[in-house]
Short mmCIF file of C-alpha atoms and ligand atoms in Angstrom, two decimals:
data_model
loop_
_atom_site.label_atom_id
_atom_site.label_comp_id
_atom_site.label_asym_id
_atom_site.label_seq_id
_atom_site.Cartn_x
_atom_site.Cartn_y
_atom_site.Cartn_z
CA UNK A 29 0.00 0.00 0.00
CA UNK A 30 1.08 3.22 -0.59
CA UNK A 31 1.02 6.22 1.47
CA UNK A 32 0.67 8.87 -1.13
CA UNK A 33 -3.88 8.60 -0.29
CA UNK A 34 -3.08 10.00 3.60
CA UNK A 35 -0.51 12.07 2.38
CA UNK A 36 -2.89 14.29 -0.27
CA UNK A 37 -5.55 13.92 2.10
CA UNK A 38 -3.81 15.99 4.85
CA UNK A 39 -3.31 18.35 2.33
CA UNK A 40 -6.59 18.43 1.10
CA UNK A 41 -7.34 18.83 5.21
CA UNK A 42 -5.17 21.15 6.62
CA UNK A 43 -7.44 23.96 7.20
CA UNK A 44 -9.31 21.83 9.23
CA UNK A 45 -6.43 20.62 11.28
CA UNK A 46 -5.74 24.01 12.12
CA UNK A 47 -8.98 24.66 13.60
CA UNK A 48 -9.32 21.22 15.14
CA UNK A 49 -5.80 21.69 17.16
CA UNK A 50 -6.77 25.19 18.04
CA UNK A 51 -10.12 24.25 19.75
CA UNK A 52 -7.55 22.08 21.72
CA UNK A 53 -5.41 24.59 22.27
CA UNK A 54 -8.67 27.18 23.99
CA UNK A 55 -8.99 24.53 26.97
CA UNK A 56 -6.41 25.95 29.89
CA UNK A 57 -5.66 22.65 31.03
CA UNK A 58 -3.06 23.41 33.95
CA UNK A 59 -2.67 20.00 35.67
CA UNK A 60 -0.74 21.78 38.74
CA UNK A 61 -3.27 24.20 39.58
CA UNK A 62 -6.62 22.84 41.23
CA UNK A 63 -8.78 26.10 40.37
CA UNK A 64 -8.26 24.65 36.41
CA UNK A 65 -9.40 20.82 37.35
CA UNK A 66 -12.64 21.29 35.38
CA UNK A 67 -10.91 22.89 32.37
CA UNK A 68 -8.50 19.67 32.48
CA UNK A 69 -11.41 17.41 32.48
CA UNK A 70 -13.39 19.20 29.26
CA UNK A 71 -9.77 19.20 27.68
CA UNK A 72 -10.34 14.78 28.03
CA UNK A 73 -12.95 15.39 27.16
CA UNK A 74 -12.56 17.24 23.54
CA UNK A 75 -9.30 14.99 23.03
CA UNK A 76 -11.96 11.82 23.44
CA UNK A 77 -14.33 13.62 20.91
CA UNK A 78 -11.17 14.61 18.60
CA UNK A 79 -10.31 10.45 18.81
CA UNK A 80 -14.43 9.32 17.85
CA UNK A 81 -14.19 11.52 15.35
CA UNK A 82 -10.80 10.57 13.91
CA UNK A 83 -12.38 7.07 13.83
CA UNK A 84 -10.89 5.15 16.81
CA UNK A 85 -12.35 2.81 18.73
CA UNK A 86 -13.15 1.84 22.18
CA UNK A 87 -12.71 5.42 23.36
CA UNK A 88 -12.69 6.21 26.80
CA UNK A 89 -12.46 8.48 29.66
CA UNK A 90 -10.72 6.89 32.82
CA UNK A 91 -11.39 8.85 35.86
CA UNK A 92 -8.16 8.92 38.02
CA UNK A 93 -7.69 10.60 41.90
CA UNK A 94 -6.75 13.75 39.89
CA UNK A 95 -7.30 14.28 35.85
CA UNK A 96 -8.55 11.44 33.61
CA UNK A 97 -6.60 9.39 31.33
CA UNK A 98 -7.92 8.74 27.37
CA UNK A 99 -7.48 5.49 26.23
CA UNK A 100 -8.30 4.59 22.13
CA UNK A 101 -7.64 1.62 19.70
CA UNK A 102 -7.65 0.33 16.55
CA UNK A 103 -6.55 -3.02 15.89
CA UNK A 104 -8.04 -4.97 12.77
CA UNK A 105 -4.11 -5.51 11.90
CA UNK A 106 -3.56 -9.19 12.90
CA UNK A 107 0.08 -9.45 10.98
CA UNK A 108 1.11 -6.44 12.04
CA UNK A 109 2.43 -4.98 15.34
CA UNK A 110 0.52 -2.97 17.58
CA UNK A 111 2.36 0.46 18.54
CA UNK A 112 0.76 2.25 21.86
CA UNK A 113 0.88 6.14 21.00
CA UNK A 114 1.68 8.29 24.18
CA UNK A 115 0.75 12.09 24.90
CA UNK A 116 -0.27 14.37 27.40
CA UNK A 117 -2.72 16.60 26.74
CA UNK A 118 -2.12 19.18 30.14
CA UNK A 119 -0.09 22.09 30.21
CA UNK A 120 2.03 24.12 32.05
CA UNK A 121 0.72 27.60 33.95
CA UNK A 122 1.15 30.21 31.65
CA UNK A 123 2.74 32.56 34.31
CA UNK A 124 3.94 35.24 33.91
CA UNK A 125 1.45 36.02 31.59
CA UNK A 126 2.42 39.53 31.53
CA UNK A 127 5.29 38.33 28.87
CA UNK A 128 2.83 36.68 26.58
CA UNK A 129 2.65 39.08 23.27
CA UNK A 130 -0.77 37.59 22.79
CA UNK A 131 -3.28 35.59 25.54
CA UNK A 132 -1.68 32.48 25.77
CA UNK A 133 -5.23 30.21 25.51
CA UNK A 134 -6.31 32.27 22.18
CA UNK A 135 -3.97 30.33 20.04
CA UNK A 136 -2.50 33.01 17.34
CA UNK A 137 -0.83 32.49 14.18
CA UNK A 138 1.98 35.20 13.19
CA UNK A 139 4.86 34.94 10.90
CA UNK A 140 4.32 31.29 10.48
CA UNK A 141 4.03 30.30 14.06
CA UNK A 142 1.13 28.34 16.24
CA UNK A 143 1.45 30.78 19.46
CA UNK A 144 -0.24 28.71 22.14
CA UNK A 145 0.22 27.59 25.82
CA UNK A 146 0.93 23.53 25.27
CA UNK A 147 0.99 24.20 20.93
CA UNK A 148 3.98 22.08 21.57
CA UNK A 149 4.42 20.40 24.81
CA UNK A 150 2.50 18.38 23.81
CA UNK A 151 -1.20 19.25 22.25
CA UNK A 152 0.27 19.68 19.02
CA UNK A 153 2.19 16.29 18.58
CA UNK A 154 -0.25 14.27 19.68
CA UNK A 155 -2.79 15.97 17.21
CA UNK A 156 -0.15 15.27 14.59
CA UNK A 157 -0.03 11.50 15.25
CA UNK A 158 -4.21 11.18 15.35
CA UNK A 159 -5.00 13.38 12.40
CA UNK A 160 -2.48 10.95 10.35
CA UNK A 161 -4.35 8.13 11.77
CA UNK A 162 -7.56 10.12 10.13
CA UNK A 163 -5.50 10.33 7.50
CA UNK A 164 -5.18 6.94 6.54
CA UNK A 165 -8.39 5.68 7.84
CA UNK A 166 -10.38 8.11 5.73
CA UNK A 167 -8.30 7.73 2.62
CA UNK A 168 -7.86 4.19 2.74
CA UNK A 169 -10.44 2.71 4.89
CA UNK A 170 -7.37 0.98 6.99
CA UNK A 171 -4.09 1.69 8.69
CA UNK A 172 -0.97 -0.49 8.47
CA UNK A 173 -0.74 -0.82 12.11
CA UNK A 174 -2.48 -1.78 15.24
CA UNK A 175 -2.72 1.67 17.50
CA UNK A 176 -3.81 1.88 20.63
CA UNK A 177 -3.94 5.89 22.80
CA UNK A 178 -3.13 6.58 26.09
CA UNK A 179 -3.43 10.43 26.34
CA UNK A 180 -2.65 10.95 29.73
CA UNK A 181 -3.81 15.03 31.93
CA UNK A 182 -0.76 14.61 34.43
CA UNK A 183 2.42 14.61 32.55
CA UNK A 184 3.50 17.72 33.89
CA UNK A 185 3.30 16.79 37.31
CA UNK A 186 5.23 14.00 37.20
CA UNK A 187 2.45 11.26 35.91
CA UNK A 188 1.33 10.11 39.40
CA UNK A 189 -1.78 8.48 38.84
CA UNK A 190 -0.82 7.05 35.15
CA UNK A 191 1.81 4.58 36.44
CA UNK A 192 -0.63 3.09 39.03
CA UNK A 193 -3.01 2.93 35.54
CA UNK A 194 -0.50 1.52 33.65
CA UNK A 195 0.07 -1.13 36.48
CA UNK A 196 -3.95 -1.76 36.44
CA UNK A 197 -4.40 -2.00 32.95
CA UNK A 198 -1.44 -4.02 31.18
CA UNK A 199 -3.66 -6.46 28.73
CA UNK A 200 -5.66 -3.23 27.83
CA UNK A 201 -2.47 -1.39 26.84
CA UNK A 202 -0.42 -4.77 25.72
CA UNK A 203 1.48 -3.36 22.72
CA UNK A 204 4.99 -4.72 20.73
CA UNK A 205 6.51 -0.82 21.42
CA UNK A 206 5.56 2.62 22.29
CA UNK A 207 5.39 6.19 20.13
CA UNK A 208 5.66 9.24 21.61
CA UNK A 209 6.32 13.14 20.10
CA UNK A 210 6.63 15.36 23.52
CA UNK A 211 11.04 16.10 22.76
CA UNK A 212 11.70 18.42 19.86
CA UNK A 213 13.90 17.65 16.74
CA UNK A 214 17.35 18.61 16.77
CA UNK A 215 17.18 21.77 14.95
CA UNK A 216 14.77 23.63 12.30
CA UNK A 217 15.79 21.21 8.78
CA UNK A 218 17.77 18.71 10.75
CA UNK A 219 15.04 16.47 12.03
CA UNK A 220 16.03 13.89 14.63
CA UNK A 221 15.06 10.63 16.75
CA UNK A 222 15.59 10.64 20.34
CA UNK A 223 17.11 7.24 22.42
CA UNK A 224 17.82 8.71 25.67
CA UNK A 225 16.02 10.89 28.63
CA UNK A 226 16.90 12.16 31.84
CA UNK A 227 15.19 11.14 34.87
CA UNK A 228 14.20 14.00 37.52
CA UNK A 229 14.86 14.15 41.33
CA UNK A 230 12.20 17.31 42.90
CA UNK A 231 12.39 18.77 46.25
CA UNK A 232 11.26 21.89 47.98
CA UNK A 233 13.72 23.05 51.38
CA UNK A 234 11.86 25.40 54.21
CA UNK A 235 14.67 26.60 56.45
CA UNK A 236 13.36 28.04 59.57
CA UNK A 237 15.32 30.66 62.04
CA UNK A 238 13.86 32.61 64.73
CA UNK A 239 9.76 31.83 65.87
CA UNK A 240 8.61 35.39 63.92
CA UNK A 241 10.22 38.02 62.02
CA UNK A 242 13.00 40.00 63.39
CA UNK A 243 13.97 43.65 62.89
CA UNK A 244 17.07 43.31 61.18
CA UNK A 245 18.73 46.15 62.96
CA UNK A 246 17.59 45.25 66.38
CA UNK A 247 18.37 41.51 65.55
CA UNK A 248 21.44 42.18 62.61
CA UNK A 249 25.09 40.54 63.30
CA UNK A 250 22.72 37.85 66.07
CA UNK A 251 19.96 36.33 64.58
CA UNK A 252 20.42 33.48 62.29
CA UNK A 253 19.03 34.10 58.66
CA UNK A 254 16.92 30.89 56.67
CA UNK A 255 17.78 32.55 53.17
CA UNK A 256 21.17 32.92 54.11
CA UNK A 257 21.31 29.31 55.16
CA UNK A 258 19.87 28.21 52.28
CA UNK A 259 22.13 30.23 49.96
CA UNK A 260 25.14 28.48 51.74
CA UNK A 261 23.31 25.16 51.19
CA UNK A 262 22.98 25.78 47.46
CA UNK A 263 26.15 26.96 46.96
CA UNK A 264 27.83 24.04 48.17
CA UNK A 265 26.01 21.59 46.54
CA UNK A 266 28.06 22.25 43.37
CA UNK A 267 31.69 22.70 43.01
CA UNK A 268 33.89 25.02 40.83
CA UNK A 269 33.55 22.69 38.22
CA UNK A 270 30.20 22.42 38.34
CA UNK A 271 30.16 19.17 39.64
CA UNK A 272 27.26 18.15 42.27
CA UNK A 273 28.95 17.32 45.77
CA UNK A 274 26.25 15.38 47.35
CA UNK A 275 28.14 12.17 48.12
CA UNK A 276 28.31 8.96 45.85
CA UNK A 277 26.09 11.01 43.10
CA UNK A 278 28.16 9.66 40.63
CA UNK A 279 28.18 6.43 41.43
CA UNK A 280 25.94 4.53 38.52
CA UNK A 281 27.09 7.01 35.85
CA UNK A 282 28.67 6.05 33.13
CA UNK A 283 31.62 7.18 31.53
CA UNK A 284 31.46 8.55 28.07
CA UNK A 285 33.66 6.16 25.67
CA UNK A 286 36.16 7.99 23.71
CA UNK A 287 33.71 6.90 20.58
CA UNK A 288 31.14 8.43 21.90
CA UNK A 289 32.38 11.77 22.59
CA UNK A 290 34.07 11.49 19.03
CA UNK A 291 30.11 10.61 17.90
CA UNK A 292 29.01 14.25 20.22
CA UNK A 293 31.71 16.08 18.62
CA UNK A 294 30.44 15.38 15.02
CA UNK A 295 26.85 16.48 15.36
CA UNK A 296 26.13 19.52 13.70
CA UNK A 297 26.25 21.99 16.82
CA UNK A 298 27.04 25.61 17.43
CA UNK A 299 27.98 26.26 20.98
CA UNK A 300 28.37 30.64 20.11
CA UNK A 301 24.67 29.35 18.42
CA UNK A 302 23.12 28.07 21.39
CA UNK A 303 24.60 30.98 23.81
CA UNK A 304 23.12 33.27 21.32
CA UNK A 305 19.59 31.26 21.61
CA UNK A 306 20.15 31.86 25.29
CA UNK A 307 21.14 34.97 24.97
CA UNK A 308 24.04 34.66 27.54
CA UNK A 309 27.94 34.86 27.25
CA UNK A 310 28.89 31.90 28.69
CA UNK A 311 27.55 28.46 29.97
CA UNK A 312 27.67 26.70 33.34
CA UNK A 313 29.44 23.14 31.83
CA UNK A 314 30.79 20.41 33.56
CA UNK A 315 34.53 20.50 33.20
CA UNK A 316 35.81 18.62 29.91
CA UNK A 317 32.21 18.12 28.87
CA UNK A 318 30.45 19.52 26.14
CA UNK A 319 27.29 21.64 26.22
CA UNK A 320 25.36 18.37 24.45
CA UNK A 321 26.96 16.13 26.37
CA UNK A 322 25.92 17.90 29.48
CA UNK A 323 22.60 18.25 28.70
CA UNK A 324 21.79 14.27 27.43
CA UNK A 325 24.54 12.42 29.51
CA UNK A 326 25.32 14.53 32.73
CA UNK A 327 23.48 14.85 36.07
CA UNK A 328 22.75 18.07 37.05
CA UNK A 329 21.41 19.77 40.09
CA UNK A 330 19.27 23.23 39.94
CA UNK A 331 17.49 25.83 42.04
CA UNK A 332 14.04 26.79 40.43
CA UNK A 333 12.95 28.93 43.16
CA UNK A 334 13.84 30.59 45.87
CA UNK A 335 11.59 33.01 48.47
CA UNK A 336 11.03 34.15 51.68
CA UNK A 337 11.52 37.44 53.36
CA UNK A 338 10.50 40.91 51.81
CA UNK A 339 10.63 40.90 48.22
CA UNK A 340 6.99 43.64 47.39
CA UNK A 341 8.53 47.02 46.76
CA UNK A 342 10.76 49.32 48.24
CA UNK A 343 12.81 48.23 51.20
CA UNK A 344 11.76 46.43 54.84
CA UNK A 345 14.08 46.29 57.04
CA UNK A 346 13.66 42.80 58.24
CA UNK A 347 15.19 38.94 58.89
CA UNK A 348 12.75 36.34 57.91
CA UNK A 349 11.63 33.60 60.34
CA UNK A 350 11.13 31.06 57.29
CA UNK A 351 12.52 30.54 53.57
CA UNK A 352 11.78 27.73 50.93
CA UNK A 353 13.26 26.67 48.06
CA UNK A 354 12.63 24.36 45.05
CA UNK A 355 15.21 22.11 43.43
CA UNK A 356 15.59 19.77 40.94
CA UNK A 357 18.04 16.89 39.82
CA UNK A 358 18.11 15.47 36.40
CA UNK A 359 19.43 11.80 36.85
CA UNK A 360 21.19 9.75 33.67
CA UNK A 361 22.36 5.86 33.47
CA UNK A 362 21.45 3.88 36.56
CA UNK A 363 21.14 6.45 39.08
CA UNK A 364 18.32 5.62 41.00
CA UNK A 365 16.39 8.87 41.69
CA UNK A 366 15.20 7.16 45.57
CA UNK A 367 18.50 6.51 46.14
CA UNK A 368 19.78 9.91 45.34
CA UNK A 369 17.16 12.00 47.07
CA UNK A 370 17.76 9.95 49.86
CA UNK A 371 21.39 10.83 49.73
CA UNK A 372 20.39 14.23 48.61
CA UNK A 373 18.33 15.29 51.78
CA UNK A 374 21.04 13.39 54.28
CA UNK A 375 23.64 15.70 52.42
CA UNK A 376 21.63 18.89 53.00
CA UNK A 377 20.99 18.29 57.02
CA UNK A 378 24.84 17.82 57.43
CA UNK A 379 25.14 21.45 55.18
CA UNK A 380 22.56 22.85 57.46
CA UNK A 381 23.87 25.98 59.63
CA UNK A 382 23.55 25.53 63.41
CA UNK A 383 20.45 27.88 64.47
CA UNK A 384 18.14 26.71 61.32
CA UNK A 385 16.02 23.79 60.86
CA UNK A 386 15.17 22.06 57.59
CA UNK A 387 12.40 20.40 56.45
CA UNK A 388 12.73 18.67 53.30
CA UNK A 389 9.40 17.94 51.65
CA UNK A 390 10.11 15.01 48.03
CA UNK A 391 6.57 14.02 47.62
CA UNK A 392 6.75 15.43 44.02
CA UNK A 393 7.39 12.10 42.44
CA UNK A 394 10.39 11.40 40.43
CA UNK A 395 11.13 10.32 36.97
CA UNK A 396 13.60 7.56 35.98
CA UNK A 397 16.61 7.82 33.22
CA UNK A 398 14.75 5.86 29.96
CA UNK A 399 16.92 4.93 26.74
CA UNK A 400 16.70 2.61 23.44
CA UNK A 401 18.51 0.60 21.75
CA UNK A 402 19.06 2.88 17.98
CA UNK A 403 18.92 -0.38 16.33
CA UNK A 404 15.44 -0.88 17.26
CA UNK A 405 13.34 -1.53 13.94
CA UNK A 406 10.97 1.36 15.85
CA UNK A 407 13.80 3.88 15.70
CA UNK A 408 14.65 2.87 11.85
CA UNK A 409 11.28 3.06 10.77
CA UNK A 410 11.10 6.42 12.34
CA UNK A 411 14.47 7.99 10.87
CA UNK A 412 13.11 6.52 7.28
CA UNK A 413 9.70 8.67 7.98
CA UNK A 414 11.18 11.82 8.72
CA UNK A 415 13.93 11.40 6.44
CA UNK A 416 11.04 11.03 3.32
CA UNK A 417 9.10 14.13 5.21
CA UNK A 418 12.29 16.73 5.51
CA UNK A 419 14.28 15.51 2.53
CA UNK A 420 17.22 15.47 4.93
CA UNK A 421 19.13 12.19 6.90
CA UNK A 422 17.72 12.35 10.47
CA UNK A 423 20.28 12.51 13.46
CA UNK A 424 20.04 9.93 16.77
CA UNK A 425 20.16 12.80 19.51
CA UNK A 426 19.77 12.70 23.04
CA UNK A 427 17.28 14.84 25.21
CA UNK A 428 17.33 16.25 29.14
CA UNK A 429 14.08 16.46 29.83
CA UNK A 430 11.86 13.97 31.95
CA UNK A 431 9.00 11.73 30.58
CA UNK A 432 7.92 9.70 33.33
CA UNK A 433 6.39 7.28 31.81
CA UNK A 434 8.75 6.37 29.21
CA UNK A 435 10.43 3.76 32.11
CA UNK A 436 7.86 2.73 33.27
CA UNK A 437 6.13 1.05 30.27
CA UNK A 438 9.62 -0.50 29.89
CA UNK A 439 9.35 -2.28 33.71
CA UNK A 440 5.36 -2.55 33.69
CA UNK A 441 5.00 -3.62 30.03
CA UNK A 442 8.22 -4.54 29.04
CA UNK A 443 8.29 -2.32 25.66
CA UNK A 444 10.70 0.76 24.73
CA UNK A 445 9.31 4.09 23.07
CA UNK A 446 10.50 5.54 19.84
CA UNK A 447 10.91 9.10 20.45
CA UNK A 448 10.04 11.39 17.21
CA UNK A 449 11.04 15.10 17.74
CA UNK A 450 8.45 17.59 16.34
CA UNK A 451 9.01 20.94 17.36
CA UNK A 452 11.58 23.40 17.36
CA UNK A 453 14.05 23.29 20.40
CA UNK A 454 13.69 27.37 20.55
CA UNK A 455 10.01 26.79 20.48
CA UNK A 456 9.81 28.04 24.35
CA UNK A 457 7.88 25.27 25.90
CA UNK A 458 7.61 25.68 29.60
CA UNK A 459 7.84 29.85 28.71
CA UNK A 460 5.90 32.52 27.87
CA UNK A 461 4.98 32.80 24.16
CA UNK A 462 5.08 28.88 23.70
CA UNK A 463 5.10 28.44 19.62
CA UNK A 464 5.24 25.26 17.43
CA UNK A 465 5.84 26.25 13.43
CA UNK A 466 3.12 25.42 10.89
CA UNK A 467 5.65 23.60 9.02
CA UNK A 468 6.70 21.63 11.46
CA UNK A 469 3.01 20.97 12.46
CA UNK A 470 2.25 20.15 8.80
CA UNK A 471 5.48 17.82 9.00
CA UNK A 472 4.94 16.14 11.63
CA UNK A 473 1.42 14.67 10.60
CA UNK A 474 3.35 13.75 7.34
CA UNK A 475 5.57 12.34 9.41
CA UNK A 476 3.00 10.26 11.76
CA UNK A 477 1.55 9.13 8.24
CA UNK A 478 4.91 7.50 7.03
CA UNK A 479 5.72 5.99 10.62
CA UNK A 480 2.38 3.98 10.57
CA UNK A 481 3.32 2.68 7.13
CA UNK A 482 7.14 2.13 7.78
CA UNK A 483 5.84 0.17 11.36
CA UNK A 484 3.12 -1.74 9.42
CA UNK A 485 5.68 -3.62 7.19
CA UNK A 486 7.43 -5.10 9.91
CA UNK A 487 6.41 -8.47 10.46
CA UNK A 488 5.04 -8.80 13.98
N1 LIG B 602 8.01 17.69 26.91
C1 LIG B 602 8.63 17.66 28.17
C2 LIG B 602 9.82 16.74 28.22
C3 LIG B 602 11.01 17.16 27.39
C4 LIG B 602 11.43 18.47 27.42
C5 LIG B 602 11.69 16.22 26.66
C6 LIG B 602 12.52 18.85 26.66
C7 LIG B 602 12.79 16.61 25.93
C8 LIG B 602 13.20 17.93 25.93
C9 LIG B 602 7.64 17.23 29.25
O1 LIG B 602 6.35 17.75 29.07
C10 LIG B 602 8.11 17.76 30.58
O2 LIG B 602 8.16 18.94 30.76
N2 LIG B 602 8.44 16.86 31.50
C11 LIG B 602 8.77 17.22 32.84
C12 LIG B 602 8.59 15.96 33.65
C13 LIG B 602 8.53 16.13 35.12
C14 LIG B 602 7.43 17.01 35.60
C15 LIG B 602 8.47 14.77 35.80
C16 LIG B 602 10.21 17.72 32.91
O3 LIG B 602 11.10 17.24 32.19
O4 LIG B 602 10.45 18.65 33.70
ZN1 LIG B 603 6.40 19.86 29.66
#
């Protein structure tokens, strides 16, 4: 079968797909925030509607303690294998929304661009890979594959009550591999597959001094100060050369061969590029690593917030009785992340300055380090797609961000995940003015169309 029918029929479609995605895109559908719990549960409840319409099967809505997961199928393949598409159809808050250039739930296209809180982490990927299965349905009557869905409302919280699912619901979800688009491509033209993800470590750290607020001239040069304490805390948790102190971190990381840096140093990478991107003048690396390697195949360890005391404006003269702050870990190889926060909060008591006490709350749950094999037929089918889509070879890259699941379904169901990269890594997920590129949208259900025909041809 060919895959030119899908391929004009998208075309024929796109308008529609537009609209469709930016329906999708209206819904607010902050997992972390409990004022937006109904918006999160009409966003299930559009992506179910999107999957009825698409023509899957067997759709449903699977109430969870928090946000609902969407399960789908269609499986009249019996030679073929079955691939289990993954997505997440929450977002992050859209704060500060004061940076947005345009409101960040009234999705807004200008020079080219999808502007859109979740456009592409992760609404629009996962609307690539259904529309394609539209694609091929309506066009053909069929699809080359089995599929079953699992859109999931908790990603960005760490996936909490989808692993317990997963656990619950193996024979419903029994699949030969999994699919997922939420890690971008490795740059606009050079599209990419990704083997490897970080796993993530979370904490938040209250430090507590005196039993209320202190003047901090009557008190100054006495009184013991929580953000100073936790300053001195952070600032010892990483060394000159950037290396995390917190003892026997890196004990189950692995050493980077000599090939494989030799592999790093041939990808097609700017470091002046990247500052640029940043917009800064120099980065934070791990001595004798570079920036890539750092980001796919180094731990790290990072404050994301830090408060307490007066910080409205002008000036109080005061010393704070409390301060918090948030941190993160990204984890690689076999480090276990409840190992390592366990070694992690021991570590920070010991830093703690006499006078303060720490609390240390984890309950944020954790992500594990996730790679596959390149050789996997998944990962060939998928550098053959996007290879066909861009015109161009696609690269094997490496990602640092966190997909909780992605380890799970390897222990639970015993399959690995084919990462395709979709959007843009400038694309600003996480940040105001979030964007994913029509082209790239377009691309990527061209993509989607030519992965369920690559997949379909291997024998099951
Ligand atoms: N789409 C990201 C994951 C990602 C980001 C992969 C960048 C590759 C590159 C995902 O939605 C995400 O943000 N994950 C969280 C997971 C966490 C809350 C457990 C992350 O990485 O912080
Ligand atoms: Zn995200």
């Amino acid at each position: 079968m060919t895959s030119i029918a899908p391929l004009d029929w998208l075309k024929s479609n796109s308008e529609e797909s537009l609209n469709e995605l930016k329906e999708l895109l209206r819904i607010p559908s902050v997992s972390t925030q409990p004022a937006r719990k109904k918006d999160v549960q009409r966003c299930a409840e559009s992506v179910s509607q999107l999957l009825t319409r698409f023509g899957l099967e067997k759709v449903t809505i699977h109430p969870t303690k928090l946000h609902p997961v969407v399960t789908a199928e269609w499986c009249h393949q019996p030679n073929a294998p079955t691939i289990l598409l993954y997505g997440h159809y929450d977002v992050q808050p859209e704060t500060p929304v004061e940076l947005w250039n345009t409101p960040p739930f009234e999705p807004t296209i200008i020079g080219g661009q999808i502007i859109a809180r979740g456009v592409s982490d992760n609404k629009g990927m996962i609307f690539a890979h259904i529309k394609a299965i539209q694609a091929w349905l309506e066009s053909t009557g069929s699809l080359p594959v089995n599929v079953k869905v699992i859109i999931e409302g908790e990603e960005e919280i760490g996936s909490p009550n989808l692993i317990p699912f997963v656990e619950a619901n193996q024979k419903l979800l029994e699949a030969d591999m999994c699919l997922i688009s939420d890690n971008p491509m490795f740059a606009k033209d050079t599209p990419s597959v990704c083997t490897s993800l970080r796993g993530l470590g979370y904490m938040e750290i209250e430090a507590t001094g005196a039993n209320s607020d202190l003047h901090s001239g009557q008190h100054g040069g006495t009184a013991p100060n929580p953000i100073h304490a936790l300053a001195s805390i952070l600032t010892q948790l990483k060394d000159q050369n950037n290396r995390i102190t917190i003892p026997g971190f890196y004990d189950n990381v692995a050493r980077l061969s000599s090939a494989q840096k030799k592999a790093f140093s041939q990808l097609p990478y700017s470091t002046d590029k990247y500052k640029e991107q940043l917009g800064v003048s120099d980065l934070w690396c791990e001595t004798d690593y570079s920036p890539l390697e750092c980001m796919w195949t180094r731990p790290t360890l990072d404050c994301n917030g830090i408060f307490g005391g007066y910080t409205d404006e002008g000036a109080k003269t005061v010393i704070p009785a409390k301060a918090s702050m948030k941190v993160s870990m990204r984890l690689v190889d076999d480090q276990d992340p409840v190992t390592i926060m366990k070694e992690a909060k021991s570590y920070i008591h010991k830093l703690c300055p006499s006078g303060i006490t720490l609390s240390i709350q984890d309950d944020f749950g954790y992500s594990n380090p996730a790679s596959t094999d390149p050789a996997h037929p998944a990962v060939q089918a998928a550098l053959k797609a996007l290879k066909d889509t861009f015109g161009k070879n696609a690269l094997l890259q490496g990602e640092g961000g966190s997909i909780p699941i992605v380890s799970e379904l390897k222990r639970i169901l015993g399959i690995d995940t084919v990462l395709i990269g979709m959007n843009l890594p400038e694309d600003k997920i996480h940040a105001p003015n979030e964007q994913l590129s029509l082209d790239n949208f377009q691309k990527g259900m061209e993509t989607s169309v030519r992965f369920w025909e690559n997949i379909g041809m291997i024998p099951d």
